[in-house]
Short mmCIF file of C-alpha atoms and ligand atoms in Angstrom, two decimals:
data_model
loop_
_atom_site.label_atom_id
_atom_site.label_comp_id
_atom_site.label_asym_id
_atom_site.label_seq_id
_atom_site.Cartn_x
_atom_site.Cartn_y
_atom_site.Cartn_z
CA MET A 1001 -1.13 -15.82 -13.50
CA GLU A 1002 2.27 -14.27 -14.09
CA ILE A 1003 2.58 -12.57 -17.49
CA ILE A 1004 5.93 -12.72 -19.29
CA ASP A 1005 5.80 -10.04 -21.95
CA LEU A 1006 8.38 -10.63 -24.68
CA ARG A 1007 6.49 -8.79 -27.43
CA SER A 1008 8.94 -5.91 -27.49
CA ASP A 1009 11.54 -4.01 -25.51
CA THR A 1010 9.09 -1.08 -25.77
CA VAL A 1011 7.13 -2.64 -22.88
CA THR A 1012 9.93 -1.80 -20.42
CA HIS A 1013 8.97 0.42 -17.48
CA PRO A 1014 11.02 3.32 -16.10
CA THR A 1015 13.44 2.25 -13.37
CA PRO A 1016 13.11 3.63 -9.81
CA GLU A 1017 16.10 5.89 -10.55
CA MET A 1018 14.29 7.26 -13.61
CA ARG A 1019 11.17 7.95 -11.56
CA ARG A 1020 13.23 9.82 -8.97
CA ALA A 1021 14.95 11.86 -11.69
CA MET A 1022 11.56 12.65 -13.25
CA ALA A 1023 10.09 13.79 -9.93
CA SER A 1024 12.92 16.24 -9.28
CA ALA A 1025 13.62 17.38 -12.88
CA GLU A 1026 14.30 21.05 -13.44
CA VAL A 1027 12.02 22.24 -16.25
CA GLY A 1028 11.27 25.19 -18.52
CA ASP A 1029 9.54 25.90 -21.83
CA ASP A 1030 11.34 23.67 -24.30
CA GLN A 1031 9.77 25.38 -27.32
CA SER A 1032 11.82 28.41 -26.32
CA GLY A 1033 14.87 26.24 -25.67
CA GLU A 1034 14.49 26.91 -21.95
CA ASP A 1035 14.15 23.45 -20.49
CA PRO A 1036 17.52 22.73 -18.86
CA THR A 1037 16.87 18.99 -18.60
CA VAL A 1038 15.93 18.64 -22.27
CA ASN A 1039 18.99 20.71 -23.17
CA ARG A 1040 21.18 18.42 -21.08
CA LEU A 1041 19.66 15.30 -22.68
CA GLU A 1042 20.14 16.69 -26.19
CA ALA A 1043 23.77 17.62 -25.52
CA LEU A 1044 24.51 14.23 -23.94
CA ALA A 1045 22.80 12.38 -26.81
CA ALA A 1046 24.68 14.34 -29.46
CA ARG A 1047 27.98 13.58 -27.75
CA MET A 1048 27.19 9.87 -27.35
CA VAL A 1049 26.34 9.41 -31.03
CA GLY A 1050 29.15 11.62 -32.29
CA LYS A 1051 27.05 14.39 -33.84
CA GLU A 1052 27.05 18.16 -33.33
CA ALA A 1053 23.48 18.49 -32.11
CA ALA A 1054 20.39 16.50 -31.23
CA MET A 1055 16.65 17.09 -30.92
CA TYR A 1056 14.33 15.33 -28.46
CA VAL A 1057 11.15 13.95 -30.05
CA PRO A 1058 8.25 11.99 -28.57
CA SER A 1059 8.77 8.88 -30.73
CA GLY A 1060 11.06 7.09 -33.14
CA VAL A 1061 8.54 7.58 -35.92
CA MET A 1062 8.65 11.33 -35.39
CA GLY A 1063 12.46 11.29 -35.32
CA ASN A 1064 12.59 9.48 -38.65
CA LEU A 1065 9.85 11.62 -40.19
CA SER A 1066 11.51 14.85 -39.05
CA ALA A 1067 14.70 13.62 -40.73
CA LEU A 1068 12.91 12.81 -44.00
CA LEU A 1069 11.13 16.19 -44.07
CA THR A 1070 14.35 18.07 -43.28
CA HIS A 1071 16.59 16.27 -45.77
CA CYS A 1072 14.14 16.22 -48.69
CA GLN A 1073 12.16 18.55 -50.91
CA ARG A 1074 8.59 17.50 -51.75
CA GLY A 1075 8.60 14.99 -54.61
CA ALA A 1076 12.03 13.57 -53.83
CA GLU A 1077 12.39 9.81 -53.51
CA VAL A 1078 13.57 8.17 -50.31
CA ILE A 1079 15.55 4.97 -50.88
CA MET A 1080 15.03 2.34 -48.19
CA GLY A 1081 15.07 -1.42 -47.63
CA ASP A 1082 12.03 -3.56 -48.41
CA GLU A 1083 12.13 -4.94 -44.86
CA SER A 1084 12.77 -1.61 -43.15
CA HIS A 1085 10.71 -0.35 -40.23
CA LEU A 1086 10.22 2.90 -42.14
CA PHE A 1087 8.56 1.01 -44.98
CA HIS A 1088 6.45 -1.38 -42.90
CA TYR A 1089 5.45 0.33 -39.69
CA GLU A 1090 5.55 4.11 -39.97
CA SER A 1091 2.25 4.70 -41.77
CA GLY A 1092 4.05 5.66 -44.96
CA ALA A 1093 4.35 9.02 -43.21
CA GLY A 1094 7.04 10.52 -45.43
CA ALA A 1095 4.91 9.80 -48.49
CA ALA A 1096 1.59 10.70 -46.87
CA LEU A 1097 2.65 13.92 -45.16
CA GLY A 1098 5.80 14.99 -46.97
CA GLY A 1099 5.09 14.08 -50.59
CA LEU A 1100 8.13 11.80 -50.56
CA PRO A 1101 7.72 8.62 -52.62
CA TYR A 1102 9.50 5.55 -51.25
CA HIS A 1103 11.96 3.75 -53.53
CA ILE A 1104 12.35 0.24 -52.21
CA ILE A 1105 15.41 -1.96 -52.69
CA PRO A 1106 16.06 -5.39 -51.13
CA ASN A 1107 17.44 -5.76 -47.63
CA GLY A 1108 20.11 -8.45 -47.26
CA ARG A 1109 20.01 -11.21 -44.66
CA PHE A 1110 21.39 -8.92 -41.95
CA GLY A 1111 19.44 -5.85 -43.03
CA GLU A 1112 22.25 -4.46 -45.15
CA LEU A 1113 21.71 -2.62 -48.46
CA ASP A 1114 23.85 -3.58 -51.44
CA PRO A 1115 25.79 -0.47 -52.54
CA ASP A 1116 25.25 -1.50 -56.18
CA ASP A 1117 21.48 -1.53 -55.62
CA VAL A 1118 21.75 1.91 -54.04
CA ARG A 1119 23.81 3.17 -56.99
CA ARG A 1120 21.19 1.90 -59.45
CA ALA A 1121 18.32 3.35 -57.38
CA ILE A 1122 19.73 6.88 -57.29
CA ARG A 1123 18.06 8.71 -60.16
CA PRO A 1124 19.83 10.71 -62.84
CA GLU A 1125 19.13 14.42 -62.88
CA ARG A 1126 16.72 14.70 -65.78
CA ASN A 1127 13.47 16.51 -66.38
CA GLY A 1128 10.56 14.25 -65.43
CA VAL A 1129 12.66 11.90 -63.33
CA PRO A 1130 11.97 12.19 -59.59
CA PRO A 1131 15.02 13.44 -57.74
CA THR A 1132 16.57 11.23 -55.07
CA GLY A 1133 16.37 12.93 -51.68
CA LEU A 1134 17.73 10.45 -49.16
CA VAL A 1135 19.01 6.94 -48.49
CA CYS A 1136 17.90 5.27 -45.24
CA LEU A 1137 19.63 2.50 -43.32
CA GLU A 1138 18.47 0.64 -40.19
CA ASN A 1139 20.74 -0.68 -37.41
CA THR A 1140 19.91 -2.93 -35.63
CA HIS A 1141 17.48 -4.27 -38.18
CA ASN A 1142 14.12 -5.05 -36.63
CA ARG A 1143 12.45 -7.34 -39.20
CA ARG A 1144 15.72 -9.16 -39.91
CA GLY A 1145 15.81 -10.12 -36.22
CA GLY A 1146 17.87 -7.42 -34.52
CA THR A 1147 20.78 -7.90 -36.90
CA VAL A 1148 23.72 -5.56 -37.12
CA ILE A 1149 25.47 -3.82 -39.99
CA THR A 1150 29.11 -2.82 -39.64
CA PRO A 1151 30.83 0.54 -40.17
CA ILE A 1152 32.29 -0.85 -43.41
CA GLN A 1153 28.84 -1.75 -44.76
CA ILE A 1154 27.47 1.63 -43.71
CA ARG A 1155 30.34 3.51 -45.28
CA ALA A 1156 30.03 1.58 -48.55
CA VAL A 1157 26.42 2.79 -48.93
CA ALA A 1158 27.19 6.30 -47.68
CA ASP A 1159 30.06 6.69 -50.18
CA VAL A 1160 27.79 5.77 -53.09
CA ALA A 1161 25.08 8.19 -51.90
CA HIS A 1162 27.46 11.04 -51.10
CA GLU A 1163 29.22 10.74 -54.48
CA ARG A 1164 25.85 11.64 -55.98
CA GLY A 1165 25.11 14.37 -53.44
CA VAL A 1166 22.47 12.31 -51.61
CA PRO A 1167 22.45 12.36 -47.77
CA VAL A 1168 22.08 9.24 -45.62
CA HIS A 1169 19.81 8.83 -42.58
CA LEU A 1170 20.21 5.99 -40.11
CA ASP A 1171 17.20 4.61 -38.27
CA GLY A 1172 19.20 3.60 -35.24
CA ALA A 1173 16.25 2.92 -32.95
CA ARG A 1174 18.49 0.27 -31.31
CA ILE A 1175 21.90 1.66 -32.26
CA PHE A 1176 23.29 1.05 -28.75
CA ASN A 1177 22.47 -2.64 -29.17
CA ALA A 1178 24.38 -2.66 -32.47
CA ALA A 1179 27.40 -0.98 -30.86
CA ALA A 1180 27.32 -3.43 -27.93
CA TYR A 1181 27.24 -6.41 -30.31
CA LEU A 1182 30.19 -5.14 -32.34
CA GLY A 1183 32.14 -3.91 -29.31
CA LEU A 1184 32.37 -0.48 -30.97
CA SER A 1185 31.36 3.01 -29.92
CA VAL A 1186 28.19 4.44 -31.44
CA PRO A 1187 30.13 7.23 -33.23
CA GLU A 1188 31.99 4.53 -35.17
CA LEU A 1189 28.60 3.43 -36.51
CA THR A 1190 27.33 6.91 -37.28
CA GLU A 1191 30.37 8.72 -38.63
CA SER A 1192 29.53 8.21 -42.29
CA VAL A 1193 25.80 9.01 -42.02
CA ASP A 1194 24.35 12.52 -42.03
CA SER A 1195 21.67 11.96 -39.41
CA VAL A 1196 20.67 9.29 -36.93
CA GLN A 1197 17.51 8.62 -34.96
CA PHE A 1198 17.66 6.48 -31.83
CA CYS A 1199 15.13 5.51 -29.17
CA LEU A 1200 15.32 5.85 -25.39
CA SER A 1201 12.08 3.95 -24.95
CA LYS A 1202 13.18 0.49 -26.08
CA GLY A 1203 16.04 -1.50 -24.50
CA LEU A 1204 17.13 1.59 -22.57
CA SER A 1205 13.81 1.50 -20.66
CA ALA A 1206 12.89 5.19 -20.65
CA PRO A 1207 9.12 5.75 -20.79
CA VAL A 1208 9.12 8.21 -23.72
CA GLY A 1209 11.25 9.60 -26.43
CA SER A 1210 13.81 9.42 -29.18
CA LEU A 1211 16.54 11.69 -30.45
CA LEU A 1212 17.38 12.87 -33.91
CA ALA A 1213 21.05 13.83 -34.20
CA GLY A 1214 23.11 15.46 -36.93
CA PRO A 1215 24.93 18.69 -37.85
CA ALA A 1216 23.81 21.78 -35.88
CA ASP A 1217 22.24 23.55 -38.89
CA PHE A 1218 20.35 20.36 -39.83
CA ILE A 1219 18.96 20.00 -36.30
CA GLN A 1220 17.96 23.66 -36.30
CA ARG A 1221 15.90 23.04 -39.45
CA ALA A 1222 14.57 19.75 -38.05
CA ARG A 1223 13.07 21.72 -35.13
CA LYS A 1224 10.74 23.36 -37.67
CA ALA A 1225 9.62 19.93 -38.90
CA ARG A 1226 9.03 18.77 -35.32
CA LYS A 1227 6.95 21.88 -34.62
CA MET A 1228 4.91 21.32 -37.78
CA LEU A 1229 4.26 17.72 -36.70
CA GLY A 1230 3.00 18.85 -33.31
CA GLY A 1231 5.97 17.31 -31.54
CA ALA A 1232 7.42 20.44 -29.95
CA MET A 1233 6.76 20.13 -26.23
CA ARG A 1234 6.77 22.43 -23.19
CA GLN A 1235 8.10 21.23 -19.80
CA ALA A 1236 9.42 18.04 -21.38
CA GLY A 1237 12.24 17.90 -18.84
CA VAL A 1238 9.95 15.68 -16.77
CA ILE A 1239 10.33 12.89 -19.33
CA ALA A 1240 13.78 13.89 -20.62
CA ALA A 1241 15.12 13.29 -17.09
CA ALA A 1242 14.39 9.59 -17.53
CA GLY A 1243 16.18 9.71 -20.88
CA ILE A 1244 19.34 10.99 -19.21
CA VAL A 1245 19.26 8.08 -16.77
CA ALA A 1246 18.68 5.75 -19.74
CA LEU A 1247 21.83 6.99 -21.47
CA GLU A 1248 23.96 7.11 -18.35
CA ARG A 1249 22.89 3.85 -16.72
CA MET A 1250 21.12 1.52 -19.10
CA VAL A 1251 23.50 1.22 -22.06
CA GLU A 1252 26.02 -0.95 -20.23
CA ARG A 1253 23.52 -3.67 -19.40
CA LEU A 1254 22.33 -4.29 -22.99
CA PRO A 1255 24.69 -7.30 -23.44
CA GLU A 1256 22.64 -9.07 -20.73
CA ASP A 1257 19.61 -8.91 -23.02
CA HIS A 1258 21.73 -10.18 -25.90
CA ARG A 1259 22.92 -13.15 -23.84
CA GLU A 1260 19.37 -14.04 -22.78
CA ALA A 1261 18.09 -13.72 -26.36
CA ARG A 1262 20.86 -16.04 -27.55
CA ARG A 1263 20.19 -18.60 -24.82
CA LEU A 1264 16.49 -18.53 -25.62
CA ALA A 1265 17.11 -18.82 -29.37
CA GLU A 1266 19.45 -21.80 -29.01
CA ARG A 1267 16.80 -23.70 -27.05
CA LEU A 1268 13.93 -22.59 -29.29
CA ALA A 1269 15.80 -23.73 -32.38
CA GLN A 1270 15.69 -27.28 -30.98
CA LEU A 1271 11.93 -27.35 -30.63
CA PRO A 1272 9.85 -29.02 -33.34
CA GLY A 1273 7.99 -26.80 -35.76
CA ILE A 1274 10.34 -23.85 -35.46
CA ARG A 1275 12.84 -22.64 -38.05
CA LEU A 1276 15.33 -20.25 -36.59
CA ASP A 1277 18.52 -18.93 -38.20
CA LEU A 1278 20.87 -18.64 -35.22
CA ASP A 1279 23.30 -16.48 -37.21
CA THR A 1280 20.74 -13.69 -37.12
CA VAL A 1281 20.42 -13.75 -33.33
CA GLN A 1282 22.95 -11.04 -32.62
CA THR A 1283 21.25 -8.65 -30.21
CA ASN A 1284 18.00 -8.73 -28.22
CA ILE A 1285 15.57 -9.84 -30.94
CA VAL A 1286 14.82 -13.43 -31.89
CA ALA A 1287 12.93 -13.81 -35.17
CA PHE A 1288 11.75 -17.26 -36.23
CA GLU A 1289 9.30 -19.03 -38.46
CA LEU A 1290 6.54 -21.38 -37.43
CA VAL A 1291 6.93 -24.18 -39.97
CA ASP A 1292 4.64 -26.75 -38.32
CA GLU A 1293 1.62 -26.54 -40.61
CA ARG A 1294 -0.63 -27.91 -37.88
CA TRP A 1295 -0.29 -24.58 -36.11
CA GLN A 1296 -1.72 -21.32 -37.35
CA PRO A 1297 0.49 -18.51 -35.95
CA GLU A 1298 -2.50 -16.78 -34.31
CA GLU A 1299 -3.43 -20.04 -32.58
CA LEU A 1300 0.09 -20.48 -31.26
CA LEU A 1301 0.13 -16.89 -29.96
CA LYS A 1302 -3.16 -17.58 -28.21
CA ALA A 1303 -1.95 -20.87 -26.70
CA LEU A 1304 1.20 -19.17 -25.38
CA ALA A 1305 -0.77 -16.21 -24.04
CA ALA A 1306 -3.18 -18.56 -22.26
CA ARG A 1307 -0.13 -19.76 -20.28
CA GLY A 1308 1.10 -16.23 -19.61
CA LEU A 1309 3.65 -15.77 -22.41
CA ARG A 1310 3.19 -12.90 -24.85
CA ILE A 1311 5.24 -12.70 -28.04
CA SER A 1312 4.67 -10.79 -31.28
CA SER A 1313 4.25 -11.44 -34.98
CA PHE A 1314 5.93 -10.04 -38.08
CA GLY A 1315 2.97 -11.21 -40.14
CA GLY A 1316 2.62 -14.49 -42.01
CA ARG A 1317 4.34 -17.32 -40.14
CA ARG A 1318 7.15 -15.13 -38.81
CA LEU A 1319 7.16 -14.49 -35.07
CA ARG A 1320 9.30 -12.38 -32.77
CA ILE A 1321 10.59 -12.46 -29.22
CA VAL A 1322 12.43 -9.51 -27.70
CA ALA A 1323 14.61 -9.76 -24.57
CA HIS A 1324 14.59 -6.75 -22.26
CA HIS A 1325 15.28 -5.29 -18.86
CA GLY A 1326 11.96 -6.26 -17.29
CA ILE A 1327 12.54 -10.03 -17.54
CA SER A 1328 14.51 -12.22 -15.14
CA SER A 1329 16.52 -15.31 -16.12
CA GLU A 1330 13.90 -17.44 -14.36
CA GLN A 1331 11.20 -15.85 -16.52
CA TYR A 1332 13.14 -16.66 -19.70
CA ASP A 1333 13.36 -20.25 -18.45
CA ARG A 1334 9.63 -20.25 -17.84
CA ALA A 1335 9.05 -18.82 -21.32
CA LEU A 1336 10.97 -21.75 -22.78
CA GLU A 1337 8.98 -24.18 -20.69
CA ILE A 1338 5.74 -22.67 -21.99
CA PHE A 1339 6.94 -22.99 -25.59
CA SER A 1340 7.87 -26.56 -24.94
CA GLU A 1341 4.57 -27.37 -23.23
CA VAL A 1342 2.68 -25.97 -26.17
CA LEU A 1343 4.76 -27.35 -29.04
CA VAL A 1344 5.81 -30.70 -27.58
CA GLY A 1345 3.13 -31.12 -24.98
CA ALA A 1346 5.54 -31.67 -22.09
CA PRO A 1347 7.68 -29.30 -20.03
CA SER A 1348 11.31 -29.12 -21.10
CA PRO A 1349 14.10 -29.40 -18.54
CA VAL A 1350 15.38 -26.00 -17.44
CA PRO A 1351 18.48 -25.35 -19.55
CA ALA A 1352 21.89 -24.89 -17.96
CA ARG A 1353 23.11 -21.29 -17.83
N1 TLP B 2167 9.52 -0.58 -33.19
C1 TLP B 2167 8.50 -1.18 -32.37
C2 TLP B 2167 7.16 -1.13 -33.10
O1 TLP B 2167 7.31 -1.39 -34.45
C3 TLP B 2167 6.10 -1.97 -32.59
C4 TLP B 2167 8.95 -2.53 -31.92
O2 TLP B 2167 8.28 -3.11 -31.05
O3 TLP B 2167 9.99 -3.01 -32.38
N2 TLP B 2167 12.57 2.24 -36.00
C5 TLP B 2167 12.68 0.97 -35.58
C6 TLP B 2167 13.76 0.11 -36.15
C7 TLP B 2167 11.79 0.45 -34.62
O4 TLP B 2167 11.91 -0.81 -34.25
C8 TLP B 2167 10.77 1.30 -34.12
C9 TLP B 2167 9.75 0.79 -33.14
C10 TLP B 2167 10.71 2.63 -34.57
C11 TLP B 2167 11.63 3.06 -35.52
C12 TLP B 2167 9.65 3.58 -34.12
O5 TLP B 2167 9.72 3.93 -32.78
P1 TLP B 2167 8.42 4.45 -31.99
O6 TLP B 2167 7.55 3.26 -31.79
O7 TLP B 2167 8.98 5.02 -30.74
O8 TLP B 2167 7.79 5.51 -32.80
#
């Protein structure tokens, strides 16, 4: 049986061009700064996100954690959204390993933070009151359904934080998707934040890796955090080579994923038992709620999987589909058919493209 895996864009495989680049990559000891391919990737990444320098890390979690540890002193609070990936899916690492308590404020419908909430959350400097170390934003916003925040929204939060001397970190795991949606360059989305983490291993299809970017002195200090976390590598050029191909070749095609996600969402929204806010379908993620009480979400996932369709869950009745490079238009059509077979009991006509 053919498997259509829409759980995440992290399931993407390296392209043939990436594999060729990996096989012929020039390498050296990256811990001594001697891997020419890693150096090239870091320079390219920094330029593409409009920052002075960048550091290659094995994962998005390590990129975010390195940022938290570099920006903050032990005991400082990190302000973040209650629906953020940092809060839900990163093992509470900043708190567990860095002694950084999380100060949670509500995420808006599109993953935005209200600047007034941020202002109220930043602590006064007083004995006994925990200092505020950092404000974190996320773009695109995973649990909100791949939604995008604009440069104006980012700047409004950054201005409030900076007025109080607090830096801002952007979890931009899918920042290239956000830029594609808005028709802007990534630097326009990062200019008012102090650091940004983005992933090569999601929609961009590289097998491994993320980058943390920011001012040169910040990245120099972040390298110490990466080393402490065990994330400093040796001949990492072998994997960084795929990252270069990801940045040079895979960014332009992201709108294809956005179009397929939209097409899928519009059809899904018409099926019984599904509540889907089409306004939030902006990039490659489709988040929706299973409102048909006859279905338990786990049972639905099982019924879909039995027909070859894999999707993921946000917990509760909220489910997620992610469009990505590995899936053809015909497979999206088949995915819709499977949904229809399961929820309605009969195959739906293949939608017009
Ligand atoms: N997101 C993954 C996992 O949560 C399963 C996914 O499938 O969406 N920030 C954001 C916004 C992310 O979505 C992710 C990964 C990360 C950070 C962490 O990246 P990795 O998994 O490379 O450590």
